[in-house]
Short mmCIF file of C-alpha atoms in Angstrom, two decimals:
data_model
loop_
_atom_site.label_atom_id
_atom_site.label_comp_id
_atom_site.label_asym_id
_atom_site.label_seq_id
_atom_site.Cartn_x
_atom_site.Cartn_y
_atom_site.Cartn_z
CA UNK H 1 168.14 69.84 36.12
CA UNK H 2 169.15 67.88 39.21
CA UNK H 3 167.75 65.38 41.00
CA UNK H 4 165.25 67.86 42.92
CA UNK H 5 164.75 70.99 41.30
CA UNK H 6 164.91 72.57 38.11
CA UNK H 7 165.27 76.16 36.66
CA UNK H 8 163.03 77.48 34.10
CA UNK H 9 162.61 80.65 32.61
CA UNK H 10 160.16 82.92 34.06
CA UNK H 11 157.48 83.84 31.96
CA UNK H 12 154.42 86.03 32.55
CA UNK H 13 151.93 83.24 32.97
CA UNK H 14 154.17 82.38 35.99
CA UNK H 15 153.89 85.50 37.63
CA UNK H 16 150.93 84.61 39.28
CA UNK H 17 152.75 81.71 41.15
CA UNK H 18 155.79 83.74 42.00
CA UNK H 19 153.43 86.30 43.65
CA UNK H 20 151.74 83.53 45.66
CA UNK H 21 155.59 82.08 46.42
CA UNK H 22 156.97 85.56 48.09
CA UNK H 23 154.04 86.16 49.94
CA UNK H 24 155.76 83.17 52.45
CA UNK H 25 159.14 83.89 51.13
CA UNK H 26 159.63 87.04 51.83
CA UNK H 27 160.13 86.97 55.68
CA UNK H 28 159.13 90.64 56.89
CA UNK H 29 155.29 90.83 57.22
CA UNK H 30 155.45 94.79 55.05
CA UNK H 31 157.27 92.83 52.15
CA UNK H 32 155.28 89.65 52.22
CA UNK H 33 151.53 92.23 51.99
CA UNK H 34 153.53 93.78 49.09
CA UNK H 35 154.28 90.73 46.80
CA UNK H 36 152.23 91.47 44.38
CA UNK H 37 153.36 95.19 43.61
CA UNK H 38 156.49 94.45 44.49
CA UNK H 39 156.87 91.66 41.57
CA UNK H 40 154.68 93.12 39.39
CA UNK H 41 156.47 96.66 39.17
CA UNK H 42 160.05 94.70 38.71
CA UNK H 43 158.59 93.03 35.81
CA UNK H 44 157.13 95.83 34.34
CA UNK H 45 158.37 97.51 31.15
CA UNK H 46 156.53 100.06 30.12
CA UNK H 47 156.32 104.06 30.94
CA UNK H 48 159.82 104.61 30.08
CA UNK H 49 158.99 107.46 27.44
CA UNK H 50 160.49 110.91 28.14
CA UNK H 51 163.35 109.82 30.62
CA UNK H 52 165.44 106.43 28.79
CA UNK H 53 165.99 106.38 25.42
CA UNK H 54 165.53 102.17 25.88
CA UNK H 55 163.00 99.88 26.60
CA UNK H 56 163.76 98.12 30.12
CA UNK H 57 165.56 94.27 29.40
CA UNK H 58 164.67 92.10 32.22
CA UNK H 59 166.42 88.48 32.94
CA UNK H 60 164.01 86.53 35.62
CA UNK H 61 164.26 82.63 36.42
CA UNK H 62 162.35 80.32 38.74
CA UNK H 63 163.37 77.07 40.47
CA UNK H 64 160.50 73.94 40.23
CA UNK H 65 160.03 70.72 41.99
CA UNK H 66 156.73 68.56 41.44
CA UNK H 67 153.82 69.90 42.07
CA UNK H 68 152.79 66.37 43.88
CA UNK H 69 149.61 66.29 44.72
CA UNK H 70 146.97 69.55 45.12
CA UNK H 71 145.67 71.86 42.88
CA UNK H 72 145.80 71.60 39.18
CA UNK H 73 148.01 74.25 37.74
CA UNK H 74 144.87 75.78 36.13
CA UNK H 75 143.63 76.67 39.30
CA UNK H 76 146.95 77.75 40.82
CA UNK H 77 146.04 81.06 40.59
CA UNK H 78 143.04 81.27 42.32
CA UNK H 79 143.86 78.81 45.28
CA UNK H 80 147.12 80.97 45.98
CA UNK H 81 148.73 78.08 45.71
CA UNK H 82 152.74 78.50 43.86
CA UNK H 83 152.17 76.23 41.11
CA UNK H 84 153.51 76.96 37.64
CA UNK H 85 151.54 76.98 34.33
CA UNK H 86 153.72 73.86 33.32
CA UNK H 87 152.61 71.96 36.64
CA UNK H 88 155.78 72.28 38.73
CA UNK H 89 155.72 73.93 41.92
CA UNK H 90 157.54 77.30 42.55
CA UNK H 91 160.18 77.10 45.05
CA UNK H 92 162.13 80.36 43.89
CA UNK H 93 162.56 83.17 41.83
CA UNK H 94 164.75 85.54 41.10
CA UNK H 95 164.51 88.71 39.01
CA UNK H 96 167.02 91.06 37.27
CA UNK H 97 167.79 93.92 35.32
CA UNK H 98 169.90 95.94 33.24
CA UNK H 99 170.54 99.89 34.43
CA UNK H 100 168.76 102.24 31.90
CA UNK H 101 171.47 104.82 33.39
CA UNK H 102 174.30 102.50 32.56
CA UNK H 103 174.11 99.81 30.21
CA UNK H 104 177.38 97.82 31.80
CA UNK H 105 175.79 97.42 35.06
CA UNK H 106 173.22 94.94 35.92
CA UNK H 107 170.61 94.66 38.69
CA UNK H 108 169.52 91.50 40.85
CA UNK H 109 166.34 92.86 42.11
CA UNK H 110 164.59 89.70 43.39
CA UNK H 111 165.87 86.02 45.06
CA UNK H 112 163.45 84.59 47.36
CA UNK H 113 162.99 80.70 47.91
CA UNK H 114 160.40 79.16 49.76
CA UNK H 115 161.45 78.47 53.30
CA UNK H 116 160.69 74.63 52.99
CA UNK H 117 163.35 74.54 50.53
CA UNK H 118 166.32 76.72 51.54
CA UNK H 119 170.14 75.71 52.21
CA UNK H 120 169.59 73.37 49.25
CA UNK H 121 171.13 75.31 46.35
CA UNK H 122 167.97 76.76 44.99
CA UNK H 123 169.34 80.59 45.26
CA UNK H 124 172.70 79.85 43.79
CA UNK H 125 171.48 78.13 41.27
CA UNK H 126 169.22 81.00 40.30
CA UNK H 127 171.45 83.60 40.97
CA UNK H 128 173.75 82.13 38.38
CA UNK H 129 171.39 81.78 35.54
CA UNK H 130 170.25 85.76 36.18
CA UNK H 131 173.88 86.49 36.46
CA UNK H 132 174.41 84.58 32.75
CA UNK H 133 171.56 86.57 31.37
CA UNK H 134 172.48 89.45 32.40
CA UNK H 135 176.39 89.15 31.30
CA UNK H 136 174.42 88.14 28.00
CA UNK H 137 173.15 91.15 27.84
CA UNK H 138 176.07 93.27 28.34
CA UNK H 139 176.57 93.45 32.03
CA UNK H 140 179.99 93.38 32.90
CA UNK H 141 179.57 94.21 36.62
CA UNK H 142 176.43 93.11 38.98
CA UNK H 143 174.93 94.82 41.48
CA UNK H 144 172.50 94.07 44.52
CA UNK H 145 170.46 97.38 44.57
CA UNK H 146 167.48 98.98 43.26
CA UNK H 147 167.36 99.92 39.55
CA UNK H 148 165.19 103.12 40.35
CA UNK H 149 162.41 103.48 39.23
CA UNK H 150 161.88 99.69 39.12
CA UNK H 151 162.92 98.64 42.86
CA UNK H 152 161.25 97.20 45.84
CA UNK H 153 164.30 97.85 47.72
CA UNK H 154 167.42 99.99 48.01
CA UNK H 155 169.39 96.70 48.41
CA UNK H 156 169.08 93.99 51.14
CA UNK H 157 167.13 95.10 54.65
CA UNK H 158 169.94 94.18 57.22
CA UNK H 159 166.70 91.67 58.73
CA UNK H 160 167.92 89.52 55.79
CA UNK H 161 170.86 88.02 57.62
CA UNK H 162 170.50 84.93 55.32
CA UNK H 163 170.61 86.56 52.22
CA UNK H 164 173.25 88.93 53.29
CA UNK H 165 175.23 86.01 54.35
CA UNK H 166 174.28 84.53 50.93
CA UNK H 167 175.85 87.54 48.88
CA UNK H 168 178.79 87.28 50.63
CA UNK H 169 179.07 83.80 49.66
CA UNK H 170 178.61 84.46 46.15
CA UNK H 171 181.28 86.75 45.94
CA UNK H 172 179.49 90.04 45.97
CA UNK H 173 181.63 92.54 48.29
CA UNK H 174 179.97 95.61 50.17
CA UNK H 175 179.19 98.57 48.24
CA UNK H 176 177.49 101.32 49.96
CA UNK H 177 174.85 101.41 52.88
CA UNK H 178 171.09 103.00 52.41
CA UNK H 179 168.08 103.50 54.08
CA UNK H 180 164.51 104.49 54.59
CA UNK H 181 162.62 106.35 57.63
CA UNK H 182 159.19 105.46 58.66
CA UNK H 183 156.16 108.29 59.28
CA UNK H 184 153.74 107.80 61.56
CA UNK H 185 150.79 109.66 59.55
CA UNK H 186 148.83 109.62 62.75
CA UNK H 187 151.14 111.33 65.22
CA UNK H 188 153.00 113.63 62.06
CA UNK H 189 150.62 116.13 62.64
CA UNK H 190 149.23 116.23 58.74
CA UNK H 191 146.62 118.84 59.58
CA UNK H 192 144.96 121.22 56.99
CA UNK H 193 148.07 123.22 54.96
CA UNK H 194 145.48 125.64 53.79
CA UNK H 195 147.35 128.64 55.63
CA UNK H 196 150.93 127.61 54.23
CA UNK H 197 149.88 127.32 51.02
CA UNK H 198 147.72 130.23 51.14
CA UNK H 199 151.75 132.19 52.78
CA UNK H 200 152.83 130.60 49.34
CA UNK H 201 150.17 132.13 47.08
CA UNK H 202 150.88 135.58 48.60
CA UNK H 203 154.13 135.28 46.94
CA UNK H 204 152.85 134.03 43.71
CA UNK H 205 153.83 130.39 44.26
CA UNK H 206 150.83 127.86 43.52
CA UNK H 207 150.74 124.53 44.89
CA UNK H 208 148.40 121.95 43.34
CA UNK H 209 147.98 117.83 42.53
CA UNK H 210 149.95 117.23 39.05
CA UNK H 211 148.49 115.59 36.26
CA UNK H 212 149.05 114.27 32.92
CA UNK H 213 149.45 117.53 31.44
CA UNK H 214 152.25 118.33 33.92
CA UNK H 215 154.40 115.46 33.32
CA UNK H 216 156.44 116.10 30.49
CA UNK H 217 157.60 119.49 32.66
CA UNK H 218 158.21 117.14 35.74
CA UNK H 219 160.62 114.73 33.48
CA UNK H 220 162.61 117.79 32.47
CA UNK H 221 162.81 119.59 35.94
CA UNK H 222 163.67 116.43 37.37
CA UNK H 223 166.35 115.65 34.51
CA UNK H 224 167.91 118.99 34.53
CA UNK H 225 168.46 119.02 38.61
CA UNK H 226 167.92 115.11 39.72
CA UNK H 227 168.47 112.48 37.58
CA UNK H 228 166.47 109.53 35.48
CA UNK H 229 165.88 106.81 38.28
CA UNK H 230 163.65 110.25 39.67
CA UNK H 231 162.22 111.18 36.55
CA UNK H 232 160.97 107.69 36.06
CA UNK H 233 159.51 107.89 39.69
CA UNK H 234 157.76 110.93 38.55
CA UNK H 235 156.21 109.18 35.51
CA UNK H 236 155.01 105.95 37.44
CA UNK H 237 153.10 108.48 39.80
CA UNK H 238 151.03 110.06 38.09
CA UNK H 239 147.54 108.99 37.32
CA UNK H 240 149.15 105.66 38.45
CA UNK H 241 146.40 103.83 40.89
CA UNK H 242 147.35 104.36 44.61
CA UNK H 243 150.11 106.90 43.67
CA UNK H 244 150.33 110.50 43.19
CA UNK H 245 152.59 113.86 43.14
CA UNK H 246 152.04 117.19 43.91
CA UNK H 247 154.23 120.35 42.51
CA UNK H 248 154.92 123.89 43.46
CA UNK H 249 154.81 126.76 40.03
CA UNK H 250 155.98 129.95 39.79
CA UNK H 251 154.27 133.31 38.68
CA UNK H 252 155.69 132.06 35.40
CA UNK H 253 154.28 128.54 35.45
CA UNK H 254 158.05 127.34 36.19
CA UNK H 255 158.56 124.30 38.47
CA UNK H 256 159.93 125.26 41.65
CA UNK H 257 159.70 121.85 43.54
CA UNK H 258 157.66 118.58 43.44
CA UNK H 259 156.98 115.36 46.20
CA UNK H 260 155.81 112.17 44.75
CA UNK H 261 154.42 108.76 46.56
CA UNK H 262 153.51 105.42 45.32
CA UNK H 263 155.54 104.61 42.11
CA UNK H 264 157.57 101.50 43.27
CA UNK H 265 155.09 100.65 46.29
CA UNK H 266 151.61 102.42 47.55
CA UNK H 267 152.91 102.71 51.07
CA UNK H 268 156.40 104.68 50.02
CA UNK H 269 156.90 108.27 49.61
CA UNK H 270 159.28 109.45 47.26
CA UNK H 271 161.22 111.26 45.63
CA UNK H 272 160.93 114.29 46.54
CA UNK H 273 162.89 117.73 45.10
CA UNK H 274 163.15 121.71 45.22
CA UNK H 275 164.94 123.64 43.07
CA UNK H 276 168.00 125.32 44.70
CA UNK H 277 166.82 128.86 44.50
CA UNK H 278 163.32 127.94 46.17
CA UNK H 279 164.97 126.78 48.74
CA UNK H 280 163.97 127.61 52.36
CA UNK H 281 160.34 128.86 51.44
CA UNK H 282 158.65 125.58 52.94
CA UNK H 283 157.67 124.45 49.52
CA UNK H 284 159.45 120.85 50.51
CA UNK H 285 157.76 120.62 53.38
CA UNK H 286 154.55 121.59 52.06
CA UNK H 287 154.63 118.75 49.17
CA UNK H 288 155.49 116.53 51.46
CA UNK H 289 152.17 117.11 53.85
CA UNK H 290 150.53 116.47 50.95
CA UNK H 291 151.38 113.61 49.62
CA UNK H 292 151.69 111.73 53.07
CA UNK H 293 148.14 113.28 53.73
CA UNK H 294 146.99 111.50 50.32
CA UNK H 295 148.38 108.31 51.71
CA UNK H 296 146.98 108.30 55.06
CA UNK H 297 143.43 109.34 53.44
CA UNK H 298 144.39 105.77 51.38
CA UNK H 299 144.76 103.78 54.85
CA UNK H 300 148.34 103.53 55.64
CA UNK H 301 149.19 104.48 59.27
CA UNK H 302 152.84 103.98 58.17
CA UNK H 303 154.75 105.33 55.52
CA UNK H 304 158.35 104.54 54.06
CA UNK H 305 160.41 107.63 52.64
CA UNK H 306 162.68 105.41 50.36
CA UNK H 307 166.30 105.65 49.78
CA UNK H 308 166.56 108.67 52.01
CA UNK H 309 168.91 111.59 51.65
CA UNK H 310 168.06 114.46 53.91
CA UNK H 311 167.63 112.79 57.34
CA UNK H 312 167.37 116.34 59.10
CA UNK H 313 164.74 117.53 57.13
CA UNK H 314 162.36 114.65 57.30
CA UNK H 315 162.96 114.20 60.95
CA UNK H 316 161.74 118.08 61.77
CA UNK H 317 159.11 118.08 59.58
CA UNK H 318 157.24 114.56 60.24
CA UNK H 319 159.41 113.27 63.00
CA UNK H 320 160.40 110.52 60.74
CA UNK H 321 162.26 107.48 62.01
CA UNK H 322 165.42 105.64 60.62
CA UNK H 323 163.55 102.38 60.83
CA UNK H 324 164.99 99.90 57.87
CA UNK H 325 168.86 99.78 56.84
CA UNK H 326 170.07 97.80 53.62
CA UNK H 327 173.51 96.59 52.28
CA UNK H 328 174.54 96.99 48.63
CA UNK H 329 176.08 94.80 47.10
CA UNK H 330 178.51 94.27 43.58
CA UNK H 331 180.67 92.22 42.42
CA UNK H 332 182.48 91.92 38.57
CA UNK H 333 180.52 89.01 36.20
#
C-alpha cells in the first residue's frame, strides 16, 4: 500500500462498486451504458458445459483510496456511488483471465481507473498484480484481447489512445488488429423474411428460433467447423435474457447454419456460421435478418457485429459500417 492507494482483491461484493466506477471510467458513452454487462459477463463462470472441459479461473484486483466523506459503504450500492464493501473508494479495476483454448495464455480483459485519479500509477499497479495472478496460474504469455466467449472487447478501441499508450508502456508489443461494423436496424431494410424463408422451405431447409433442446447440436456444429470461443457464444445465447440465435435444418434435422446475438453484450450480433456446403443459398443472410430484427424489436437502433470476419458479406446484406477498430496486444510474463 502506498501513501494514496491500495490494491485489494476483487471480490463479488465489490462488483457492485466496480460497475458504478466504469460507468465514468470507461470514456465512450456505448461502453460506459454497458458497465454492468460488460463486468458482469467477465466475471462470470458458469455455462461452460459442452464446449471446455474447465471451469473459467479469473484473477481481478481493484485500487482504493478513502472513501472520505459520503455514503456509507452499505448504501454504496444503491446511491451509485464506487464505494467498496470494506469502506474504501474504488478508483480502479482490472480483470483477467486464463484462455479455456490454451491454458499458457492469459487474458487482461478489464483496466479502467477513474478519471480523477489517472497518471498516478493506479493502472500499473493493477496491471501487475493481474499479471502475478495470472503467471500464478500458469500463464506464461499475456495478452490484451478478448477471451471469447467472455469479452467486452476484441482488444483496445483505437479511441483509447491512453490506454494504448499505456500498453505500450508496459511492454506489451502489437499483435494483430480487429474490428466490428455497426448496423443501422432502421435503414438495413429488416422487413418481413417470410418469402425467403418460405424459397428455403421449398427446398426442405427450415429456419426457426433455437432453444434449449437445440443446443447441445449447436456446440457440436460449431465445434466440428468453428471453434470453442463460438460454441461458448452459442451457449450464452440461448434462453439467455436479451439474447438469442436462430438456426437453419436440413430435411434430415442436420444443422446447416446458425446467427446468434447478445451473449457478451445485448446490443452485439454474433457469431454467426454456415456450413460450407450450404453455402450460397441465403441461409447467412437470412439468420442474420433475424436476429438483428430480434434486436431492433428489443430497442437498439444500432447494432455491433463483433470481431468481424467477412466484411463483404455484412456490408451487402445490411450495409454495415466499419465503425470501431482495436489493437491487440501481448507480451511474455
Amino acid at each position: 500500500m502506498d501513501s494514496e492507494f491500495w490494491i485489494s482483491e476483487l471480490t463479488d461484493d465489490d462488483v457492485p462498486a466496480v460497475v458504478a466506477l466504469c460507468r465514468t471510467a470507461l470514456d465512450l458513452p456505448e461502453d460506459a451504458a454497458d458497465a454492468a454487462d460488460i463486468v458482469l459477463r467477465l466475471r462470470e463462470t458458469t455455462g461452460t458445459g459442452g464446449w471446455s472441459t474447465t471451469p473459467r479461473r479469473l484473477a481481478g484486483f481493484i485500487a482504493l483510496t478513502s472513501a472520505g466523506p459520503g455514503p456509507a459503504a452499505a448504501g454504496a450500492a444503491l446511491s451509485g456511488e464506487p464505494v467498496s464493501v470494506t469502506g474504501g473508494r474504488v478508483i480502479g479495476v482490472a480483470l483477467g483471465s486464463v484462455s479455456h483454448r490454451d491454458s499458457s495464455i492469459g487474458h487482461v480483459d478489464l483496466v479502467a481507473v477513474d478519471p480523477q485519479n489517472r497518471r498516478r500509477g493506479v493502472a500499473r499497479a493493477l496491471l501487475a498484480r493481474v499479471e502475478g495472478a495470472l503467471a500464478g496460474l500458469g500463464a506464461g504469455d499475456v495478452v490484451i484481447a478478448g477471451n471469447a466467449p467472455y469479452y467486452a472487447w476484441p482488444g483496445i478501441d483505437v479511441r483509447y489512445t491512453p490506454a494504448i499508450c499505456a500498453a505500450m508502456a508496459f511492454g506489451f508489443e502489437q499483435d494483430q488488429p480487429a474490428w466490428n461494423m455497426t448496423v443501422d436496424t432502421a435503414a438495413a431494410g429488416l422487413g418481413p423474411t417470410a418469402d425467403h424463408e418460405a424459397r428455403l422451405a421449398g427446398e426442405g431447409i427450415v429456419v426457426r428460433r433455437a432453444g434449449a433442446e437445440d443446443v447441445p447440436g449447436l456446440v457440436g456444429f460449431a465445434l466440428a467447423n468453428f471453434g470453442k470461443g463460438w460454441a461458448g457464444e452459442i451457449t450464452h445465447s440461448v434462453g439467455r435474457d436479451r439474447a438469442g440465435c436462430h438456426l437453419a435444418l436440413a430435411k434430415d434435422g442436420s444443422i446447416l447454419g446458425f446467427a446468434a446475438y447478445g451473449s457478451s453484450r445485448p446490443g452485439w450480433f454474433g457469431p454467426m456460421g454456415t456450413a460450407t456446403a450450404a453455402r450460397g443459398l441465403g441461409i447467412g443472410a437470412l439468420l442474420l435478418r433475424r436476429c438483428l430484427a430480434d434486436q431492433r424489436a428489443s430497442g437498439h437502433d444500432r447494432v455491433q457485429i463483433g470481431w468481424v470476419g467477412p466484411l463483404p458479406f455484412y456490408s451487402k446484406a445490411v450495409a454495415a459500417r466499419v465503425e470501431r477498430a482495436f489493437l491487440l496486444y501481448r507480451k511474455q510474463l
